[in-house]
PDB file of C-alpha atoms and ligand atoms in Angstrom:
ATOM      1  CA  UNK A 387      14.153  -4.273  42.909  1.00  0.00           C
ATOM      2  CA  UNK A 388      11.850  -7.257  42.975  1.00  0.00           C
ATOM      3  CA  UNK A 389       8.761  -6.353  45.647  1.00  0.00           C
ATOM      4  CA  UNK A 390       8.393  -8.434  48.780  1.00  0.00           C
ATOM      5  CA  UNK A 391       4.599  -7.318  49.576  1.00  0.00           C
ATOM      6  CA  UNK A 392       1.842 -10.191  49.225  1.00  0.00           C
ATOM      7  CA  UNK A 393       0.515  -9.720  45.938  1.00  0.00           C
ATOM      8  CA  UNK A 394      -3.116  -9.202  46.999  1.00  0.00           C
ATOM      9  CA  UNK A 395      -4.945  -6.149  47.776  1.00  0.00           C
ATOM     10  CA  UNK A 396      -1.934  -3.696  47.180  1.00  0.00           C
ATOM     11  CA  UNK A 397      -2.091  -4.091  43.588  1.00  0.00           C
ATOM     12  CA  UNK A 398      -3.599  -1.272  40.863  1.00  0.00           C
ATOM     13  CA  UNK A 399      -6.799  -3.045  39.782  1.00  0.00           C
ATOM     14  CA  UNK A 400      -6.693  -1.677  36.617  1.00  0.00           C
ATOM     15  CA  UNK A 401      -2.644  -2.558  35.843  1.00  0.00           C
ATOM     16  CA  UNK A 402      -3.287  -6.442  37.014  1.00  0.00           C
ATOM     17  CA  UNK A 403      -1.144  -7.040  34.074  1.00  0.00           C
ATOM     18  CA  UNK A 404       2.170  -5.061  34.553  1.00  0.00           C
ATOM     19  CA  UNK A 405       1.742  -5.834  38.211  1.00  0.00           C
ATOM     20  CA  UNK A 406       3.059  -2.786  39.490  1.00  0.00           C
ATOM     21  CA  UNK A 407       2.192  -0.900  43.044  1.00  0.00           C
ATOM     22  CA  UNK A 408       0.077   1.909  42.786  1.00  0.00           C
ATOM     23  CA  UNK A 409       2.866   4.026  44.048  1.00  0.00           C
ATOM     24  CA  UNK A 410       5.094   2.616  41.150  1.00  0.00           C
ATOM     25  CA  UNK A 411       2.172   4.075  38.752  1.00  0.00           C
ATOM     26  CA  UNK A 412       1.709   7.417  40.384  1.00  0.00           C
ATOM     27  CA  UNK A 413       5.572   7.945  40.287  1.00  0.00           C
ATOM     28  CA  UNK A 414       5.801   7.178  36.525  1.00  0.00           C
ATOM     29  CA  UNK A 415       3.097   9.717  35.963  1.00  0.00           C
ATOM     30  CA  UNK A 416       4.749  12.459  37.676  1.00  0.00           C
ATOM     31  CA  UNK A 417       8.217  11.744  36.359  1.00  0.00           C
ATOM     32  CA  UNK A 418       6.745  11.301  32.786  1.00  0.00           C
ATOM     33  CA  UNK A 419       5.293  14.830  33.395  1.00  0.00           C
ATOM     34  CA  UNK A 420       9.060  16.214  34.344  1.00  0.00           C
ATOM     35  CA  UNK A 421       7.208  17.559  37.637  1.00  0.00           C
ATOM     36  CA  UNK A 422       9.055  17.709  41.344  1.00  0.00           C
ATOM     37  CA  UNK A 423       7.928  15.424  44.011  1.00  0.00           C
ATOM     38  CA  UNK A 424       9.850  16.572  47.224  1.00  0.00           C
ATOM     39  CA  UNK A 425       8.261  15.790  50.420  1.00  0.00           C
ATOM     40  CA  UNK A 426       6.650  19.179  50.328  1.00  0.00           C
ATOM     41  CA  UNK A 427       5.219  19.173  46.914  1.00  0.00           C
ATOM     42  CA  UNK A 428       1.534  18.410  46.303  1.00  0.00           C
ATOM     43  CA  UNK A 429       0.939  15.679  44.296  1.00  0.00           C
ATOM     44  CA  UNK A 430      -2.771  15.321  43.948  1.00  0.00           C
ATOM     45  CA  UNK A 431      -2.862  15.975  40.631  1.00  0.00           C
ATOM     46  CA  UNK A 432      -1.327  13.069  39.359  1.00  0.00           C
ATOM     47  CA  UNK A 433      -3.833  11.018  42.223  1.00  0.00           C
ATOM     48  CA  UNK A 434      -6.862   9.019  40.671  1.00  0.00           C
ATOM     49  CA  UNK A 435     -10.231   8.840  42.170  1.00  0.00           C
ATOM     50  CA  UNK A 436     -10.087   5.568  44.088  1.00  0.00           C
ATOM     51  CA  UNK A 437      -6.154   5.195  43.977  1.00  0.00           C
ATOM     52  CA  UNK A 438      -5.514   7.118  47.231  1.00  0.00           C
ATOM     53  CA  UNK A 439      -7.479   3.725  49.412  1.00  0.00           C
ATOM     54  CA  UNK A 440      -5.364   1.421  47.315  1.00  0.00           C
ATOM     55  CA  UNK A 441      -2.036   3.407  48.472  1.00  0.00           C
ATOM     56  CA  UNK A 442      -3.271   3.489  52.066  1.00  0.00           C
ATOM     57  CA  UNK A 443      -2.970  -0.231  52.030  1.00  0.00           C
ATOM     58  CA  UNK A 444       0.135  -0.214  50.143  1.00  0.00           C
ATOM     59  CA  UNK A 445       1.783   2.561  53.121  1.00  0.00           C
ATOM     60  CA  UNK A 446       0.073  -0.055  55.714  1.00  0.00           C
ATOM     61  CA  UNK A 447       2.041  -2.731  54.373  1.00  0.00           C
ATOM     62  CA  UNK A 448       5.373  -0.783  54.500  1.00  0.00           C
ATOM     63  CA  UNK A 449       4.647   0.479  57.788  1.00  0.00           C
ATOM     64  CA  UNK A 450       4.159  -2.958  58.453  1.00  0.00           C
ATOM     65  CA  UNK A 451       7.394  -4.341  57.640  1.00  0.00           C
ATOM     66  CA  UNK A 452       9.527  -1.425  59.429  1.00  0.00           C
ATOM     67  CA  UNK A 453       7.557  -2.230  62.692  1.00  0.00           C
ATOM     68  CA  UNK A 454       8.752  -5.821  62.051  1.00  0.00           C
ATOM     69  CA  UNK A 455      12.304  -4.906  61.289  1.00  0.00           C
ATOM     70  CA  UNK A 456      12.282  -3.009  65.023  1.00  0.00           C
ATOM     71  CA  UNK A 457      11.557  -6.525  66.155  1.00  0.00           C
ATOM     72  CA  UNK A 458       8.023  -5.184  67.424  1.00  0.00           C
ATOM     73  CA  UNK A 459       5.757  -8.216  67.489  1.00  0.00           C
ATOM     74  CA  UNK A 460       2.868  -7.241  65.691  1.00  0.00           C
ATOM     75  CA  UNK A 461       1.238 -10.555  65.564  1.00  0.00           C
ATOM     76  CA  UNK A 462       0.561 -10.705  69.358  1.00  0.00           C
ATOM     77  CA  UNK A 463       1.090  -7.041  70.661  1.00  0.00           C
ATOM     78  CA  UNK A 464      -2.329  -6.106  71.088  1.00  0.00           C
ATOM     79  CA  UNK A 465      -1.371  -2.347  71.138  1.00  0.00           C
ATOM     80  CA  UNK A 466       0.174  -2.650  67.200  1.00  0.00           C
ATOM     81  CA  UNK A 467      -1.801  -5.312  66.129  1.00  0.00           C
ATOM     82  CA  UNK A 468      -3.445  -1.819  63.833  1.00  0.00           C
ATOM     83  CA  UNK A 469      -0.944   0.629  64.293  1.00  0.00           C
ATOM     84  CA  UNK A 470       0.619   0.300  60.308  1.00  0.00           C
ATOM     85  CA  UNK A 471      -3.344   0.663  58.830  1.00  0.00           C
ATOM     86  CA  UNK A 472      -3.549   4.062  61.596  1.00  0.00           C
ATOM     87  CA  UNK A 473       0.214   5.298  60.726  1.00  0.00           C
ATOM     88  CA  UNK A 474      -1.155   5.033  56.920  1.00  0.00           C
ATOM     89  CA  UNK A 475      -4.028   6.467  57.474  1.00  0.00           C
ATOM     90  CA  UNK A 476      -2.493   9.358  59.339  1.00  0.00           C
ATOM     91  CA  UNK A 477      -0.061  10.056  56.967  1.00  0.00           C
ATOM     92  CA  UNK A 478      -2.248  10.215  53.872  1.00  0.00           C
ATOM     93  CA  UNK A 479      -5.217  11.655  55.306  1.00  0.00           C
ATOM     94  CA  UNK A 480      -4.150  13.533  58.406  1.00  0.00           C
ATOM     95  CA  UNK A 481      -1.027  15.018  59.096  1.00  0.00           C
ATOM     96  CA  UNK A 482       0.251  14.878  55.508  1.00  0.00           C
ATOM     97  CA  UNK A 483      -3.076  15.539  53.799  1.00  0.00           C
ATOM     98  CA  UNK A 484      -1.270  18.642  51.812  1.00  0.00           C
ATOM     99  CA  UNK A 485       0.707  15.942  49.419  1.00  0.00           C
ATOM    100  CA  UNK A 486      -1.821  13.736  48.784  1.00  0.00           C
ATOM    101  CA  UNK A 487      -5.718  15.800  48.874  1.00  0.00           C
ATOM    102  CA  UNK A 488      -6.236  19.038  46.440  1.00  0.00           C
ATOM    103  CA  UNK A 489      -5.816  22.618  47.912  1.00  0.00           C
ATOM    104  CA  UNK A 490      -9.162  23.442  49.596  1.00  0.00           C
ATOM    105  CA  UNK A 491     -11.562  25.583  47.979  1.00  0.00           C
ATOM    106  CA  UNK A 492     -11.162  29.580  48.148  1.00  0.00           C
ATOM    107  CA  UNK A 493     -13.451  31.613  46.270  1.00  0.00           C
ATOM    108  CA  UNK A 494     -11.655  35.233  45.376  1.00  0.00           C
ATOM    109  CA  UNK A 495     -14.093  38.193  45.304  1.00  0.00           C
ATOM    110  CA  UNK A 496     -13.338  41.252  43.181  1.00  0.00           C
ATOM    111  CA  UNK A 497     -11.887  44.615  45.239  1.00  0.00           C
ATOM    112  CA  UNK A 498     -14.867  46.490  44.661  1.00  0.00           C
ATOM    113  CA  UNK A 499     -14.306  49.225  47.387  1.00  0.00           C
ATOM    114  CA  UNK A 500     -10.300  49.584  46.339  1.00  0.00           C
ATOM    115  CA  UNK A 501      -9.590  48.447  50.218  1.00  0.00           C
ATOM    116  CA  UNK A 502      -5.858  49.153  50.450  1.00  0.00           C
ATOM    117  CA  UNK A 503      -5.050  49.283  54.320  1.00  0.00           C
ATOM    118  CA  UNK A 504      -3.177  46.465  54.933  1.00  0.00           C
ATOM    119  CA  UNK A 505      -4.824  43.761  57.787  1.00  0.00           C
ATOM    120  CA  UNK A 506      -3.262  40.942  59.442  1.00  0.00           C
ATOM    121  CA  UNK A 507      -4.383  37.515  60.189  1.00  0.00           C
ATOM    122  CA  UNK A 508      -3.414  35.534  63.031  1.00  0.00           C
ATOM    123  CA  UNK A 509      -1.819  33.480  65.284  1.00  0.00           C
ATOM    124  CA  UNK A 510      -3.785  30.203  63.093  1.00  0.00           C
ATOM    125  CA  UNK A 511      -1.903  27.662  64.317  1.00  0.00           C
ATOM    126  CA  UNK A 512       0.266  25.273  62.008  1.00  0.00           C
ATOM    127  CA  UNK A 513       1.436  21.555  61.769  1.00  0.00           C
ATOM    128  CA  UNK A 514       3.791  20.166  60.092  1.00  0.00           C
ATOM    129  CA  UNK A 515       6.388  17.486  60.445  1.00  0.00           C
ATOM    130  CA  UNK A 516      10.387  17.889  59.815  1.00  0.00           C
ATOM    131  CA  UNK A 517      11.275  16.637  56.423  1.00  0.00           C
ATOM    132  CA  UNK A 518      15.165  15.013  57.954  1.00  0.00           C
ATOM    133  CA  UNK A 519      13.177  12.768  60.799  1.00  0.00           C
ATOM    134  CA  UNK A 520       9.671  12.785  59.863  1.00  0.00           C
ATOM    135  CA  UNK A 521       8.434  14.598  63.632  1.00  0.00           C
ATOM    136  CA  UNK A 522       5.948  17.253  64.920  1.00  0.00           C
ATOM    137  CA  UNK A 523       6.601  21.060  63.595  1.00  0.00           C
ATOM    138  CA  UNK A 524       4.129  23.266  65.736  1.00  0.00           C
ATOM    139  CA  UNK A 525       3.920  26.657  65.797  1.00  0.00           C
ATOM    140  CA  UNK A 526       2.122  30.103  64.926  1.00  0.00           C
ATOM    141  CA  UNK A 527       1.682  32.203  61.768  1.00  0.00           C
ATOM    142  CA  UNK A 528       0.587  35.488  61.397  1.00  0.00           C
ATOM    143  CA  UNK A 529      -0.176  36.525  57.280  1.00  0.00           C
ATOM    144  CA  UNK A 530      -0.330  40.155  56.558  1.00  0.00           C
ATOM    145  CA  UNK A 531      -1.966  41.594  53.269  1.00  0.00           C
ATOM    146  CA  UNK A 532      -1.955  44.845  51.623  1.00  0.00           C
ATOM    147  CA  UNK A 533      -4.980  44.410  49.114  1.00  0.00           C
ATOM    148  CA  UNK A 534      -4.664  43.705  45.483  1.00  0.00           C
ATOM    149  CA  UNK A 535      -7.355  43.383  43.044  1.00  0.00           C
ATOM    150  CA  UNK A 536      -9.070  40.134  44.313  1.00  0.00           C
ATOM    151  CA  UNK A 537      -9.586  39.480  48.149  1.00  0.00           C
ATOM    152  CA  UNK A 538     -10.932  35.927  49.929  1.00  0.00           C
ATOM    153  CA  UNK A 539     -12.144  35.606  53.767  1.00  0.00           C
ATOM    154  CA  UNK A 540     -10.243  35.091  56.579  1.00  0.00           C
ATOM    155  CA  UNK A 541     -10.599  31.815  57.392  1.00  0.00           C
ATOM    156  CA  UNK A 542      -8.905  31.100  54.030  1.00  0.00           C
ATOM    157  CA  UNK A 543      -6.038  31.849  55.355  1.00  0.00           C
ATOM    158  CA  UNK A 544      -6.216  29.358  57.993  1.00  0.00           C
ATOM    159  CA  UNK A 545      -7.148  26.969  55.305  1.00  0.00           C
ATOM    160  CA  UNK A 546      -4.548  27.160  53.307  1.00  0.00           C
ATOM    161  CA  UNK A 547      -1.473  27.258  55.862  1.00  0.00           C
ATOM    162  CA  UNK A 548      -3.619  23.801  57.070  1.00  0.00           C
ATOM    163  CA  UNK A 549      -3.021  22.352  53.771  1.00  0.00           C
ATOM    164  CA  UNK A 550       0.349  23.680  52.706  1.00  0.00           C
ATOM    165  CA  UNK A 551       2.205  22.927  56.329  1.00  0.00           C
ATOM    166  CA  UNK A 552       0.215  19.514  56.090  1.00  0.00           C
ATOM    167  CA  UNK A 553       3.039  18.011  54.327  1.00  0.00           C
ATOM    168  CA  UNK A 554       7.265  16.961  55.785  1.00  0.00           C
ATOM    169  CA  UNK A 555       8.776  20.402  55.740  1.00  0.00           C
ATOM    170  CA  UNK A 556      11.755  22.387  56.439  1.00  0.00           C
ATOM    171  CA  UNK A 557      10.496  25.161  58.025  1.00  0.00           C
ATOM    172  CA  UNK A 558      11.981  28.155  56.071  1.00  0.00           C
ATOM    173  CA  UNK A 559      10.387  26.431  52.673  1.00  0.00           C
ATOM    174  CA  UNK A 560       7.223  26.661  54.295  1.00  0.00           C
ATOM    175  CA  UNK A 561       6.829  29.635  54.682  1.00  0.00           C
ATOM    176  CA  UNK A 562       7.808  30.419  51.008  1.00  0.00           C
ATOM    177  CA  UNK A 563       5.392  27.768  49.689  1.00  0.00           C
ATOM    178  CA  UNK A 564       2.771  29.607  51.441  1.00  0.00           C
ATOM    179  CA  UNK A 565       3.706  32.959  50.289  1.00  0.00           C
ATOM    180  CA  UNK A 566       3.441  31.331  46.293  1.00  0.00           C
ATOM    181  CA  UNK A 567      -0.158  30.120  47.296  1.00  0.00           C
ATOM    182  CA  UNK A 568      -1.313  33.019  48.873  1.00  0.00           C
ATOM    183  CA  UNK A 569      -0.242  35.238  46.168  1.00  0.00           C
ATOM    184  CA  UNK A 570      -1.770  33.169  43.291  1.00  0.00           C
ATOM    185  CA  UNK A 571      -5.234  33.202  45.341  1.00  0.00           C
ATOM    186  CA  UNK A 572      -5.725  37.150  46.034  1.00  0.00           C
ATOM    187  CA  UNK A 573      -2.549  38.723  43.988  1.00  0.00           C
ATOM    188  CA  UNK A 574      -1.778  41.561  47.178  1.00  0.00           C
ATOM    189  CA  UNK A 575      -0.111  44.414  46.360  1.00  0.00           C
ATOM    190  CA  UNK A 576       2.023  43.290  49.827  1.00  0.00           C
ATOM    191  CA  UNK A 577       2.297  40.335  51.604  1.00  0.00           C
ATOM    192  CA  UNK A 578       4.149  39.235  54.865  1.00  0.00           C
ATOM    193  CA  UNK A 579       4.178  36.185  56.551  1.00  0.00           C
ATOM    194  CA  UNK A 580       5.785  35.004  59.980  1.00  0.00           C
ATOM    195  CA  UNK A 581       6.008  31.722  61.533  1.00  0.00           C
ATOM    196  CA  UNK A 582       7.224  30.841  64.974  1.00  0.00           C
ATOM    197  CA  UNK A 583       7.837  27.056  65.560  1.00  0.00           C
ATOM    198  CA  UNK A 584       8.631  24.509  67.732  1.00  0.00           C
ATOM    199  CA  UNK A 585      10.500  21.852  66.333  1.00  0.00           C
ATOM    200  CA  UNK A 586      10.220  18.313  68.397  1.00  0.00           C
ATOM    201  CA  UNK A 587      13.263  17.607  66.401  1.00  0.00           C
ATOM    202  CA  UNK A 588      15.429  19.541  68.750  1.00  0.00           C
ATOM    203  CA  UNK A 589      12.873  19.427  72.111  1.00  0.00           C
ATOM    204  CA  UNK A 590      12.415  14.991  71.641  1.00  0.00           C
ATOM    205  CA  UNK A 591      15.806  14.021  70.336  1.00  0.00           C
ATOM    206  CA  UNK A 592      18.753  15.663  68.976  1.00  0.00           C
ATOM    207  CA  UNK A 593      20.258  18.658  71.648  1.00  0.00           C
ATOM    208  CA  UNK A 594      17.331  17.972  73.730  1.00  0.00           C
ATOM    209  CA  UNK A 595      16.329  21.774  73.849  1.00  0.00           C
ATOM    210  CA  UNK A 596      12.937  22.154  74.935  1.00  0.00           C
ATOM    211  CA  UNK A 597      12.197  26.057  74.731  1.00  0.00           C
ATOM    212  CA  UNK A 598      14.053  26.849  71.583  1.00  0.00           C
ATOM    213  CA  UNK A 599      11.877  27.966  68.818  1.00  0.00           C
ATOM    214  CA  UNK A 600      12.409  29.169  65.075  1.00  0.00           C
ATOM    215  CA  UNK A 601      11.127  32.560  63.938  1.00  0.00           C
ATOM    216  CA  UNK A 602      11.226  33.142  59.606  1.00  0.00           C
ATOM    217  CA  UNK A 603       9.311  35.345  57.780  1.00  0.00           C
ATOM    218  CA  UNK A 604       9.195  36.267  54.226  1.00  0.00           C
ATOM    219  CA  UNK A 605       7.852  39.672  52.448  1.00  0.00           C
ATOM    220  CA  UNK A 606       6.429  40.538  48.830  1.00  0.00           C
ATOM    221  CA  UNK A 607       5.431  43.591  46.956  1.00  0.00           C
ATOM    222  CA  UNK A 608       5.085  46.979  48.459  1.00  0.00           C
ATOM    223  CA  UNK A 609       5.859  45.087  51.960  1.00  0.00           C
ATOM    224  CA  UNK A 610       9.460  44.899  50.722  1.00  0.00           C
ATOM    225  CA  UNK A 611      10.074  48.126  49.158  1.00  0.00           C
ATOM    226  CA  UNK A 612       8.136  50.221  51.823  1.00  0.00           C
ATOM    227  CA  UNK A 613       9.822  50.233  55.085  1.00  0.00           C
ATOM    228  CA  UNK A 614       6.822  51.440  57.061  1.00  0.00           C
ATOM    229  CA  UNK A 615       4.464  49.523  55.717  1.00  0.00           C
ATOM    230  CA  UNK A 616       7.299  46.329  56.608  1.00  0.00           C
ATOM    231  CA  UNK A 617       7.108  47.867  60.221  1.00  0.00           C
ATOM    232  CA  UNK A 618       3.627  48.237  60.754  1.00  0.00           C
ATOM    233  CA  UNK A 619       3.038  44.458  59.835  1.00  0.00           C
ATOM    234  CA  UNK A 620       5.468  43.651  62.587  1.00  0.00           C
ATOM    235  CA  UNK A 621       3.923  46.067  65.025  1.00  0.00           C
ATOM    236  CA  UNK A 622       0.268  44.477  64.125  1.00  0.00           C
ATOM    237  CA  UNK A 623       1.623  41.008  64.556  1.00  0.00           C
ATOM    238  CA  UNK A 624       3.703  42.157  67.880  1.00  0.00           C
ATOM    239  CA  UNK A 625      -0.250  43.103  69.148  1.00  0.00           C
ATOM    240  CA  UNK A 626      -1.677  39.549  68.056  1.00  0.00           C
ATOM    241  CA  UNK A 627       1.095  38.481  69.754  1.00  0.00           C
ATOM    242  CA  UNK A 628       0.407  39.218  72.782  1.00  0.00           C
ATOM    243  CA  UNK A 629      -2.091  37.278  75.166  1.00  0.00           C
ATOM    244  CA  UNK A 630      -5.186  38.752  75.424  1.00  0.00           C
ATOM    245  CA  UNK A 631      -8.743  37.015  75.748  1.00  0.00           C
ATOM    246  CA  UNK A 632     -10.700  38.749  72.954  1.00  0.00           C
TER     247      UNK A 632
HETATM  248 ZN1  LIG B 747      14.293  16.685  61.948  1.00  0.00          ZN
END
């Protein structure tokens, strides 16, 4: 397919001479590595320093030309004149910052004491976007951990959902995605996660439902083979659950 963008500022600086988009050059690299690259995959790794401002104006320019094909005029609408350079922007740095930035650091700490009473964190509130239409996922999660060998701090937690719900989602691969993550940073001998969601793809458009929400949850280790240890995370979580003030 032969490009229509202006070839200016859009163009890899360092590939002036194939004269291909910088998202041209990250997708060879990640197809020449045989990796995934689903809407909810992180692709930093295959991200050069520098190469993430020359995609933001490559996005811009895209976002550009679909506000022109819904006939917005974004010549003399004062209220678009920007809005492709903020949608880009957004995208890459915001709202779908778990595709595009690397996993936030977590430092692991040994479990000195043998700490095996299991805790659970939560509600930390999550974002994410539906992968079919591209709007607003919002909703709750609640992570419950029976100690392994290496434990990391709370707000981790809350890190980490940030960055792996920053990213188009379906909900129920969210979850698991998180559960992968979690696992490879503190290796729990159990591990239970539930989300509760709105999805703005059934409250804005769609069936037009505005108080339906989506419950999943997924559970490792000894939190799937132990019954009452599976109930007690539910009966912690029912407590955070529940609106209290402290
Ligand atoms: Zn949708």
């Amino acid at each position: 397919m032969t490009s229509t963008l202006p070839n200016d500022n859009i163009r890899n600086l360092d590939d002036q001479f194939t004269n291909k988009l910088i998202s041209e050059i990250i997708r060879d690299r990640i197809r020449k590595s045989g990796t995934r690259f689903s809407a909810n995959d992180n692709i930093s790794n295959f991200i050069n320093p520098g190469e993430l401002e020359i995609l933001e104006k490559e996005v811009a320019s895209r976002v550009k030309d679909l506000l022109r094909s819904l006939i917005i005029d974004v010549e003399n609408d004062h209220n678009t004149q920007e809005t492709a350079e903020r949608v880009s922007k957004m995208y890459l740095n915001e709202v779908f910052k778990g595709r595009y930035h690397k996993q936030p650091k977590v430092t692991s700490f040994p479990n000195d004491k043998n700490l095996d009473e299991i805790y659970t964190v939560g509600p930390i509130t999550v974002r994410s976007a539906c992968s079919h239409h591209l709007v607003p996922i919002l909703g709750d999660c609640w992570i419950g951990i029976k100690p392994g060998n290496k434990v990391i701090g709370l707000s981790k937690f809350a890190r980490v959902a940030d960055w792996v719900f920053s990213r188009p989602h379906i909900q129920e691969e969210a979850v698991m995605i998180l559960a992968d993550e979690i696992e490879k940073l503190c290796e729990p001998k159990g591990l239970g996660i539930i989300v509760k969601a709105q999805h703005y793809c059934m409250k804005w458009r769609g069936v037009k439902e505005p108080n339906t929400s989506m419950i999943n949850s997924v559970v490792r280790g000894d939190f799937r083979h132990d019954l009452s240890l599976k109930q007690e995370f539910f009966e912690l979580v029912k407590q955070q659950s529940v609106n209290n003030n402290y």
